[in-house]
Short mmCIF file of N, CA and C in Angstrom, two decimals:
data_model
loop_
_atom_site.label_atom_id
_atom_site.label_comp_id
_atom_site.label_asym_id
_atom_site.label_seq_id
_atom_site.Cartn_x
_atom_site.Cartn_y
_atom_site.Cartn_z
N MET C 19 -135.17 -85.90 73.79
CA MET C 19 -134.56 -85.86 75.18
C MET C 19 -134.08 -84.35 76.41
N LYS C 20 -134.25 -84.54 77.07
CA LYS C 20 -134.88 -83.81 78.39
C LYS C 20 -132.96 -83.73 78.38
N GLN C 21 -132.51 -82.72 78.73
CA GLN C 21 -131.22 -82.74 79.76
C GLN C 21 -131.61 -81.86 80.94
N HIS C 22 -131.08 -82.32 81.93
CA HIS C 22 -131.73 -82.00 82.97
C HIS C 22 -130.51 -81.36 84.31
N PHE C 23 -130.37 -80.33 84.38
CA PHE C 23 -128.92 -79.68 85.61
C PHE C 23 -129.98 -78.53 86.94
N ASP C 24 -129.25 -78.92 87.68
CA ASP C 24 -129.91 -78.13 88.93
C ASP C 24 -128.64 -77.55 89.94
N ILE C 25 -128.65 -76.79 90.80
CA ILE C 25 -127.94 -75.89 91.67
C ILE C 25 -128.75 -75.20 92.73
N LEU C 26 -128.32 -75.34 94.38
CA LEU C 26 -128.87 -74.83 95.26
C LEU C 26 -127.67 -73.66 95.13
N ILE C 27 -128.20 -72.42 94.66
CA ILE C 27 -128.05 -70.79 95.07
C ILE C 27 -128.35 -69.81 97.01
N HIS C 28 -127.42 -70.21 97.89
CA HIS C 28 -127.70 -69.16 99.46
C HIS C 28 -128.22 -67.91 99.12
N ALA C 29 -129.25 -67.46 97.83
CA ALA C 29 -129.15 -65.93 97.89
C ALA C 29 -131.32 -65.71 97.64
N PRO C 30 -131.66 -65.08 98.01
CA PRO C 30 -133.34 -65.16 97.41
C PRO C 30 -134.12 -64.94 96.53
N ARG C 31 -134.62 -65.95 96.25
CA ARG C 31 -134.80 -66.09 94.77
C ARG C 31 -135.29 -64.79 93.62
N GLN C 32 -135.91 -64.10 94.42
CA GLN C 32 -135.84 -62.65 93.65
C GLN C 32 -133.85 -62.41 93.22
N GLN C 33 -133.18 -62.09 93.96
CA GLN C 33 -132.04 -62.01 93.18
C GLN C 33 -131.26 -62.74 92.49
N VAL C 34 -131.93 -64.35 92.64
CA VAL C 34 -131.48 -65.84 91.55
C VAL C 34 -131.81 -65.14 90.47
N TRP C 35 -132.47 -65.04 90.52
CA TRP C 35 -133.92 -64.68 89.14
C TRP C 35 -133.74 -63.42 88.40
N SER C 36 -132.73 -62.50 88.95
CA SER C 36 -132.57 -60.95 88.38
C SER C 36 -131.27 -61.26 87.99
N THR C 37 -130.25 -62.51 88.31
CA THR C 37 -128.84 -62.41 88.76
C THR C 37 -128.98 -63.71 86.98
N MET C 38 -129.27 -64.26 87.13
CA MET C 38 -129.92 -64.87 85.50
C MET C 38 -130.65 -64.47 84.48
N LEU C 39 -130.90 -63.56 84.83
CA LEU C 39 -131.84 -62.80 82.93
C LEU C 39 -131.16 -61.73 83.15
N GLU C 40 -130.46 -60.43 83.73
CA GLU C 40 -130.48 -59.49 83.98
C GLU C 40 -129.02 -59.48 83.68
N ALA C 41 -128.53 -58.60 82.59
CA ALA C 41 -127.32 -57.06 82.09
C ALA C 41 -127.39 -56.99 83.43
N PRO C 42 -125.75 -56.86 83.24
CA PRO C 42 -124.42 -57.45 82.89
C PRO C 42 -123.84 -59.10 83.84
N THR C 43 -124.65 -59.11 84.29
CA THR C 43 -124.64 -60.62 85.05
C THR C 43 -124.49 -62.24 84.45
N TYR C 44 -126.59 -61.71 83.46
CA TYR C 44 -126.33 -62.54 82.18
C TYR C 44 -124.96 -62.92 81.56
N GLU C 45 -124.28 -62.19 80.45
CA GLU C 45 -123.06 -61.89 80.45
C GLU C 45 -122.14 -62.44 81.30
N GLN C 46 -121.98 -62.47 82.06
CA GLN C 46 -120.97 -63.06 83.13
C GLN C 46 -121.07 -64.58 82.81
N TRP C 47 -121.80 -65.30 83.59
CA TRP C 47 -122.38 -66.38 84.62
C TRP C 47 -122.49 -67.07 82.62
N THR C 48 -122.93 -66.17 81.44
CA THR C 48 -123.45 -67.03 79.88
C THR C 48 -121.82 -67.53 79.06
N SER C 49 -121.24 -66.78 80.13
CA SER C 49 -119.51 -66.33 79.01
C SER C 49 -118.79 -68.44 79.34
N ALA C 50 -119.41 -68.74 80.39
CA ALA C 50 -118.98 -70.45 80.25
C ALA C 50 -119.08 -71.05 79.08
N PHE C 51 -120.49 -70.55 77.94
CA PHE C 51 -121.02 -71.64 77.12
C PHE C 51 -119.68 -70.19 75.96
N CYS C 52 -120.18 -69.34 75.98
CA CYS C 52 -119.13 -68.73 75.02
C CYS C 52 -118.85 -67.00 75.90
N GLU C 53 -117.52 -67.31 75.30
CA GLU C 53 -117.13 -65.33 76.11
C GLU C 53 -117.65 -64.68 75.20
N GLY C 54 -118.65 -63.38 75.44
CA GLY C 54 -118.90 -62.74 74.90
C GLY C 54 -120.71 -62.74 74.32
N SER C 55 -121.39 -63.57 74.79
CA SER C 55 -122.58 -63.62 75.02
C SER C 55 -123.80 -63.29 75.14
N HIS C 56 -124.83 -62.94 74.61
CA HIS C 56 -124.96 -61.90 75.10
C HIS C 56 -126.43 -61.62 74.27
N TYR C 57 -127.29 -60.90 74.91
CA TYR C 57 -129.25 -61.24 74.11
C TYR C 57 -129.59 -59.54 73.73
N LYS C 58 -130.61 -59.88 72.68
CA LYS C 58 -131.27 -58.77 72.64
C LYS C 58 -133.02 -59.11 72.60
N GLY C 59 -133.45 -58.38 73.00
CA GLY C 59 -134.81 -58.76 72.66
C GLY C 59 -135.76 -58.83 74.65
N SER C 60 -136.67 -59.15 75.39
CA SER C 60 -137.15 -58.89 76.88
C SER C 60 -137.27 -59.91 77.02
N TRP C 61 -137.24 -60.36 78.55
CA TRP C 61 -137.93 -61.49 78.81
C TRP C 61 -139.16 -61.77 79.16
N ASP C 62 -140.32 -60.25 78.90
CA ASP C 62 -141.16 -60.64 79.33
C ASP C 62 -142.74 -62.01 78.07
N GLU C 63 -143.06 -61.71 78.44
CA GLU C 63 -143.92 -63.42 78.13
C GLU C 63 -143.93 -62.99 75.87
N GLY C 64 -144.11 -64.32 75.48
CA GLY C 64 -144.41 -63.65 74.28
C GLY C 64 -143.66 -63.12 73.53
N ALA C 65 -142.54 -62.59 74.20
CA ALA C 65 -141.81 -61.70 73.64
C ALA C 65 -140.87 -62.03 72.69
N THR C 66 -140.23 -61.80 72.01
CA THR C 66 -139.22 -62.11 70.98
C THR C 66 -137.34 -61.51 71.78
N ILE C 67 -136.55 -62.47 71.55
CA ILE C 67 -135.55 -62.71 72.54
C ILE C 67 -134.47 -63.34 71.40
N ARG C 68 -133.60 -62.44 71.04
CA ARG C 68 -132.47 -63.18 70.27
C ARG C 68 -130.80 -63.00 71.26
N PHE C 69 -130.14 -64.53 71.57
CA PHE C 69 -129.57 -64.79 71.34
C PHE C 69 -127.91 -65.09 70.80
N PHE C 70 -127.12 -63.99 70.83
CA PHE C 70 -126.31 -64.12 70.00
C PHE C 70 -124.14 -64.33 70.71
N ASP C 71 -123.14 -64.95 69.85
CA ASP C 71 -122.28 -64.65 69.93
C ASP C 71 -121.59 -63.34 69.80
N PRO C 72 -120.42 -63.35 70.39
CA PRO C 72 -119.68 -62.17 69.58
C PRO C 72 -119.31 -61.69 68.34
N ALA C 73 -119.67 -62.73 67.16
CA ALA C 73 -119.87 -63.13 65.56
C ALA C 73 -121.13 -62.11 65.40
N GLY C 74 -122.24 -61.81 66.20
CA GLY C 74 -123.14 -61.75 65.94
C GLY C 74 -124.17 -63.25 65.12
N HIS C 75 -123.75 -64.52 65.76
CA HIS C 75 -124.47 -66.00 64.88
C HIS C 75 -125.55 -66.00 66.74
N GLY C 76 -126.01 -66.83 66.28
CA GLY C 76 -127.07 -67.26 67.53
C GLY C 76 -128.50 -68.01 67.41
N MET C 77 -129.23 -67.78 68.16
CA MET C 77 -130.51 -68.44 68.13
C MET C 77 -131.57 -66.71 68.14
N VAL C 78 -132.43 -67.62 67.11
CA VAL C 78 -133.98 -66.82 67.55
C VAL C 78 -134.83 -67.29 68.74
N SER C 79 -135.19 -66.62 69.31
CA SER C 79 -136.38 -67.29 70.59
C SER C 79 -137.20 -66.22 70.71
N GLU C 80 -138.64 -66.76 71.30
CA GLU C 80 -139.43 -65.97 72.19
C GLU C 80 -139.67 -66.60 73.74
N ILE C 81 -140.25 -65.81 74.34
CA ILE C 81 -140.13 -65.94 75.90
C ILE C 81 -142.10 -67.11 75.72
N ALA C 82 -142.20 -68.19 75.78
CA ALA C 82 -143.29 -68.94 75.64
C ALA C 82 -143.77 -68.48 77.47
N GLU C 83 -143.37 -68.76 77.99
CA GLU C 83 -143.93 -68.39 79.44
C GLU C 83 -142.79 -68.11 80.52
N HIS C 84 -143.39 -66.83 81.45
CA HIS C 84 -142.62 -66.15 82.17
C HIS C 84 -143.59 -65.72 83.39
N ARG C 85 -143.16 -66.38 85.26
CA ARG C 85 -143.69 -65.82 86.04
C ARG C 85 -142.73 -65.10 86.68
N PRO C 86 -142.28 -63.82 86.64
CA PRO C 86 -141.14 -63.80 87.54
C PRO C 86 -140.53 -64.28 89.01
N ALA C 87 -139.35 -65.19 88.83
CA ALA C 87 -138.74 -65.45 90.07
C ALA C 87 -139.33 -67.08 90.27
N GLU C 88 -139.81 -67.54 89.68
CA GLU C 88 -140.99 -68.63 89.56
C GLU C 88 -140.45 -70.07 88.26
N PHE C 89 -140.77 -69.62 87.05
CA PHE C 89 -140.67 -69.88 86.21
C PHE C 89 -140.48 -69.37 84.82
N VAL C 90 -139.34 -69.63 83.53
CA VAL C 90 -139.29 -69.07 82.98
C VAL C 90 -138.70 -69.20 80.99
N SER C 91 -139.89 -69.74 80.18
CA SER C 91 -139.61 -70.63 79.40
C SER C 91 -139.14 -70.17 78.23
N ILE C 92 -138.45 -70.49 77.81
CA ILE C 92 -137.87 -70.20 76.07
C ILE C 92 -138.24 -71.22 75.21
N ARG C 93 -138.78 -70.72 74.07
CA ARG C 93 -139.27 -71.29 72.77
C ARG C 93 -138.23 -71.08 71.71
N HIS C 94 -137.39 -72.26 71.50
CA HIS C 94 -135.93 -71.53 70.13
C HIS C 94 -136.19 -72.25 69.21
N LEU C 95 -136.47 -70.94 68.38
CA LEU C 95 -137.00 -70.60 67.06
C LEU C 95 -136.05 -71.56 65.87
N GLY C 96 -134.78 -71.01 65.34
CA GLY C 96 -134.14 -71.04 65.03
C GLY C 96 -132.90 -70.27 65.02
N PHE C 97 -131.94 -70.12 63.88
CA PHE C 97 -130.23 -69.93 64.24
C PHE C 97 -131.06 -68.38 63.58
N ILE C 98 -129.34 -67.70 63.81
CA ILE C 98 -128.85 -66.67 63.06
C ILE C 98 -128.22 -67.00 62.11
N GLN C 99 -127.96 -66.44 61.71
CA GLN C 99 -126.56 -66.42 60.18
C GLN C 99 -126.44 -65.00 59.45
N ASP C 100 -125.12 -64.59 60.35
CA ASP C 100 -124.94 -63.48 59.39
C ASP C 100 -126.34 -62.19 59.31
N GLY C 101 -126.78 -61.95 60.10
CA GLY C 101 -127.59 -61.18 60.69
C GLY C 101 -128.95 -61.64 60.40
N LYS C 102 -129.70 -62.43 59.73
CA LYS C 102 -130.53 -63.24 59.26
C LYS C 102 -131.38 -64.52 60.52
N ASP C 103 -131.94 -63.76 60.50
CA ASP C 103 -133.33 -64.97 61.03
C ASP C 103 -133.31 -66.39 60.18
N ASP C 104 -133.38 -67.71 60.55
CA ASP C 104 -133.28 -69.27 59.89
C ASP C 104 -134.52 -69.57 61.03
N THR C 105 -135.47 -69.61 60.46
CA THR C 105 -136.69 -70.73 60.64
C THR C 105 -136.87 -71.07 59.93
N THR C 106 -136.74 -71.61 58.69
CA THR C 106 -137.26 -72.17 58.05
C THR C 106 -136.49 -73.38 57.27
N SER C 107 -135.36 -72.98 57.45
CA SER C 107 -134.29 -74.52 56.67
C SER C 107 -134.29 -75.64 57.03
N GLU C 108 -133.85 -76.79 56.54
CA GLU C 108 -134.57 -78.46 57.21
C GLU C 108 -133.30 -78.55 57.91
N ALA C 109 -132.64 -78.08 58.64
CA ALA C 109 -131.86 -78.24 59.61
C ALA C 109 -132.35 -77.77 61.02
N VAL C 110 -133.01 -76.43 60.41
CA VAL C 110 -134.05 -75.61 61.42
C VAL C 110 -135.00 -76.63 61.75
N ARG C 111 -135.69 -76.48 60.99
CA ARG C 111 -137.12 -77.38 61.58
C ARG C 111 -136.91 -78.87 61.23
N ALA C 112 -135.62 -79.21 61.72
CA ALA C 112 -135.33 -81.61 62.15
C ALA C 112 -135.63 -80.97 64.13
N TRP C 113 -135.27 -79.58 64.30
CA TRP C 113 -135.10 -79.51 65.98
C TRP C 113 -136.02 -78.06 66.16
N ALA C 114 -136.59 -77.71 65.62
CA ALA C 114 -137.29 -76.57 66.28
C ALA C 114 -139.07 -76.74 65.86
N PRO C 115 -139.68 -76.36 67.28
CA PRO C 115 -139.18 -75.68 67.75
C PRO C 115 -139.05 -76.62 69.08
N SER C 116 -137.28 -75.96 70.45
CA SER C 116 -136.94 -76.98 71.41
C SER C 116 -137.55 -75.77 72.65
N TYR C 117 -137.63 -75.94 73.37
CA TYR C 117 -137.73 -75.57 75.23
C TYR C 117 -136.31 -75.49 75.64
N GLU C 118 -136.22 -74.31 76.33
CA GLU C 118 -135.18 -74.16 77.83
C GLU C 118 -135.70 -74.21 78.55
N ASN C 119 -136.43 -74.28 79.69
CA ASN C 119 -137.22 -73.57 81.34
C ASN C 119 -136.32 -73.32 82.50
N TYR C 120 -135.97 -72.55 83.09
CA TYR C 120 -135.76 -72.52 84.21
C TYR C 120 -137.20 -72.46 85.43
N THR C 121 -136.49 -73.27 86.64
CA THR C 121 -137.53 -73.41 87.55
C THR C 121 -136.57 -72.80 88.64
N PHE C 122 -137.29 -71.50 89.19
CA PHE C 122 -136.83 -71.35 90.66
C PHE C 122 -138.07 -71.27 91.52
N THR C 123 -136.87 -72.23 92.86
CA THR C 123 -138.27 -72.77 94.22
C THR C 123 -137.23 -72.40 94.95
N ASP C 124 -138.07 -72.22 96.19
CA ASP C 124 -137.23 -71.53 97.47
C ASP C 124 -136.78 -73.52 98.12
N GLU C 125 -135.59 -73.41 98.48
CA GLU C 125 -134.88 -74.72 99.29
C GLU C 125 -133.81 -74.47 99.75
N ALA C 126 -134.15 -74.97 101.20
CA ALA C 126 -132.81 -74.62 102.36
C ALA C 126 -132.19 -73.37 102.93
N GLY C 127 -133.11 -72.24 102.69
CA GLY C 127 -133.14 -70.87 102.79
C GLY C 127 -132.06 -70.39 101.42
N GLY C 128 -132.25 -71.11 100.93
CA GLY C 128 -131.62 -70.21 99.60
C GLY C 128 -132.66 -70.81 98.50
N THR C 129 -132.23 -70.54 96.84
CA THR C 129 -133.07 -71.02 95.94
C THR C 129 -132.76 -72.62 95.01
N ARG C 130 -133.06 -73.34 94.61
CA ARG C 130 -132.96 -74.10 93.98
C ARG C 130 -133.51 -74.05 91.92
N VAL C 131 -131.78 -73.40 91.47
CA VAL C 131 -132.28 -73.62 89.89
C VAL C 131 -132.23 -74.69 89.17
N LYS C 132 -133.74 -74.95 89.05
CA LYS C 132 -133.90 -76.19 88.17
C LYS C 132 -133.93 -75.75 86.52
N VAL C 133 -132.98 -76.66 85.31
CA VAL C 133 -132.65 -76.05 83.72
C VAL C 133 -133.20 -77.54 82.89
N GLU C 134 -134.18 -77.11 82.42
CA GLU C 134 -135.13 -78.90 81.52
C GLU C 134 -134.76 -78.41 80.19
N MET C 135 -134.24 -78.56 79.23
CA MET C 135 -134.10 -78.38 78.10
C MET C 135 -133.81 -79.74 76.90
N ASP C 136 -134.89 -79.58 75.25
CA ASP C 136 -134.55 -80.06 74.93
C ASP C 136 -133.38 -80.78 74.41
N ALA C 137 -133.11 -81.74 73.91
CA ALA C 137 -131.38 -82.15 73.41
C ALA C 137 -131.31 -81.64 72.39
N PHE C 138 -130.33 -80.75 71.76
CA PHE C 138 -129.47 -80.28 70.94
C PHE C 138 -129.04 -82.11 69.88
N GLU C 139 -129.63 -82.35 69.17
CA GLU C 139 -128.51 -83.94 68.73
C GLU C 139 -127.14 -83.09 68.57
N GLY C 140 -126.01 -83.56 68.83
CA GLY C 140 -125.23 -83.78 68.76
C GLY C 140 -124.16 -82.15 70.19
N TYR C 141 -125.28 -81.81 70.29
CA TYR C 141 -124.37 -81.00 71.36
C TYR C 141 -124.85 -81.27 72.77
N GLU C 142 -125.13 -82.89 73.05
CA GLU C 142 -125.42 -83.49 74.32
C GLU C 142 -124.35 -83.13 75.69
N ALA C 143 -123.16 -83.58 74.52
CA ALA C 143 -121.85 -83.58 75.69
C ALA C 143 -121.39 -82.63 75.98
N MET C 144 -121.77 -81.33 75.31
CA MET C 144 -120.94 -79.92 75.68
C MET C 144 -121.81 -79.78 76.77
N MET C 145 -123.23 -79.99 76.86
CA MET C 145 -123.91 -78.88 76.78
C MET C 145 -124.17 -79.71 78.58
N ALA C 146 -124.36 -80.82 78.94
CA ALA C 146 -123.77 -82.09 80.13
C ALA C 146 -122.42 -81.42 80.74
N LYS C 147 -121.27 -80.97 80.17
CA LYS C 147 -120.43 -79.97 80.54
C LYS C 147 -120.68 -78.62 80.83
N THR C 148 -120.93 -77.94 80.08
CA THR C 148 -120.73 -76.57 80.21
C THR C 148 -121.64 -76.33 81.25
N TRP C 149 -123.08 -76.80 81.24
CA TRP C 149 -124.65 -75.64 82.51
C TRP C 149 -123.88 -76.21 83.85
N PRO C 150 -123.31 -77.29 84.49
CA PRO C 150 -123.16 -77.11 85.44
C PRO C 150 -121.86 -76.36 85.73
N ARG C 151 -121.05 -75.68 84.58
CA ARG C 151 -120.14 -74.39 85.05
C ARG C 151 -121.15 -73.26 84.88
N ALA C 152 -121.90 -73.00 84.20
CA ALA C 152 -122.23 -71.79 84.27
C ALA C 152 -123.18 -71.77 85.48
N LEU C 153 -123.87 -72.69 86.00
CA LEU C 153 -124.23 -73.08 87.16
C LEU C 153 -123.05 -72.29 88.17
N GLU C 154 -123.13 -72.78 88.17
CA GLU C 154 -122.01 -72.29 88.72
C GLU C 154 -120.84 -70.91 89.08
N ALA C 155 -121.05 -70.75 88.06
CA ALA C 155 -120.63 -69.33 87.68
C ALA C 155 -121.57 -68.63 88.29
N LEU C 156 -123.10 -68.14 87.67
CA LEU C 156 -124.36 -67.74 88.24
C LEU C 156 -123.95 -67.83 89.93
N LYS C 157 -124.18 -69.50 90.54
CA LYS C 157 -124.10 -69.22 92.66
C LYS C 157 -122.99 -68.38 92.84
N ALA C 158 -121.82 -67.80 92.11
CA ALA C 158 -121.06 -67.17 92.81
C ALA C 158 -120.34 -65.76 92.48
N LEU C 159 -121.95 -65.70 91.32
CA LEU C 159 -122.64 -64.62 91.48
C LEU C 159 -123.67 -63.21 92.48
N CYS C 160 -124.33 -64.15 92.58
CA CYS C 160 -125.02 -64.24 93.22
C CYS C 160 -125.03 -64.91 95.01
N GLU C 161 -123.96 -65.58 95.50
CA GLU C 161 -122.93 -65.37 96.81
C GLU C 161 -121.94 -64.68 97.40
N GLN C 162 -121.79 -64.06 95.95
CA GLN C 162 -121.27 -63.16 96.22
C GLN C 162 -121.58 -61.59 97.46
N PRO C 163 -120.11 -61.50 98.65
CA PRO C 163 -121.41 -59.93 98.95
C PRO C 163 -121.41 -58.91 98.85
N ARG C 164 -122.59 -58.42 99.03
CA ARG C 164 -123.27 -57.16 97.47
C ARG C 164 -122.72 -55.42 99.28
#
């Protein structure tokens, strides 16, 4: 099952893309999921990227595809627990790999951001509640006067 979320942001595509992916604004809009969320790694295609909560737990992923200011595909490969990557346990094999895709398109003088992700069993309701809040936070960051 896939989950879909989108928002229209009144800002140029390049600005929305960089605000979504670059620190410190990444940490600001993703605080809707978990205060203190951050990543280590690169958004370059083929690169490994790790997403963390403040306790150091999270997900190990790779960038499956990246066309700057157009499309990003994140391939989630496993969990990070106690500083170690888990990509082989039975729990991880039940869902990995899973994908989270971001598409950026020009619309109505702004940018439409579309999020499509494979649903994680047991997390669908949380994502349905949290992604809209996160996208509203991204919108506020992008639309604030510079």
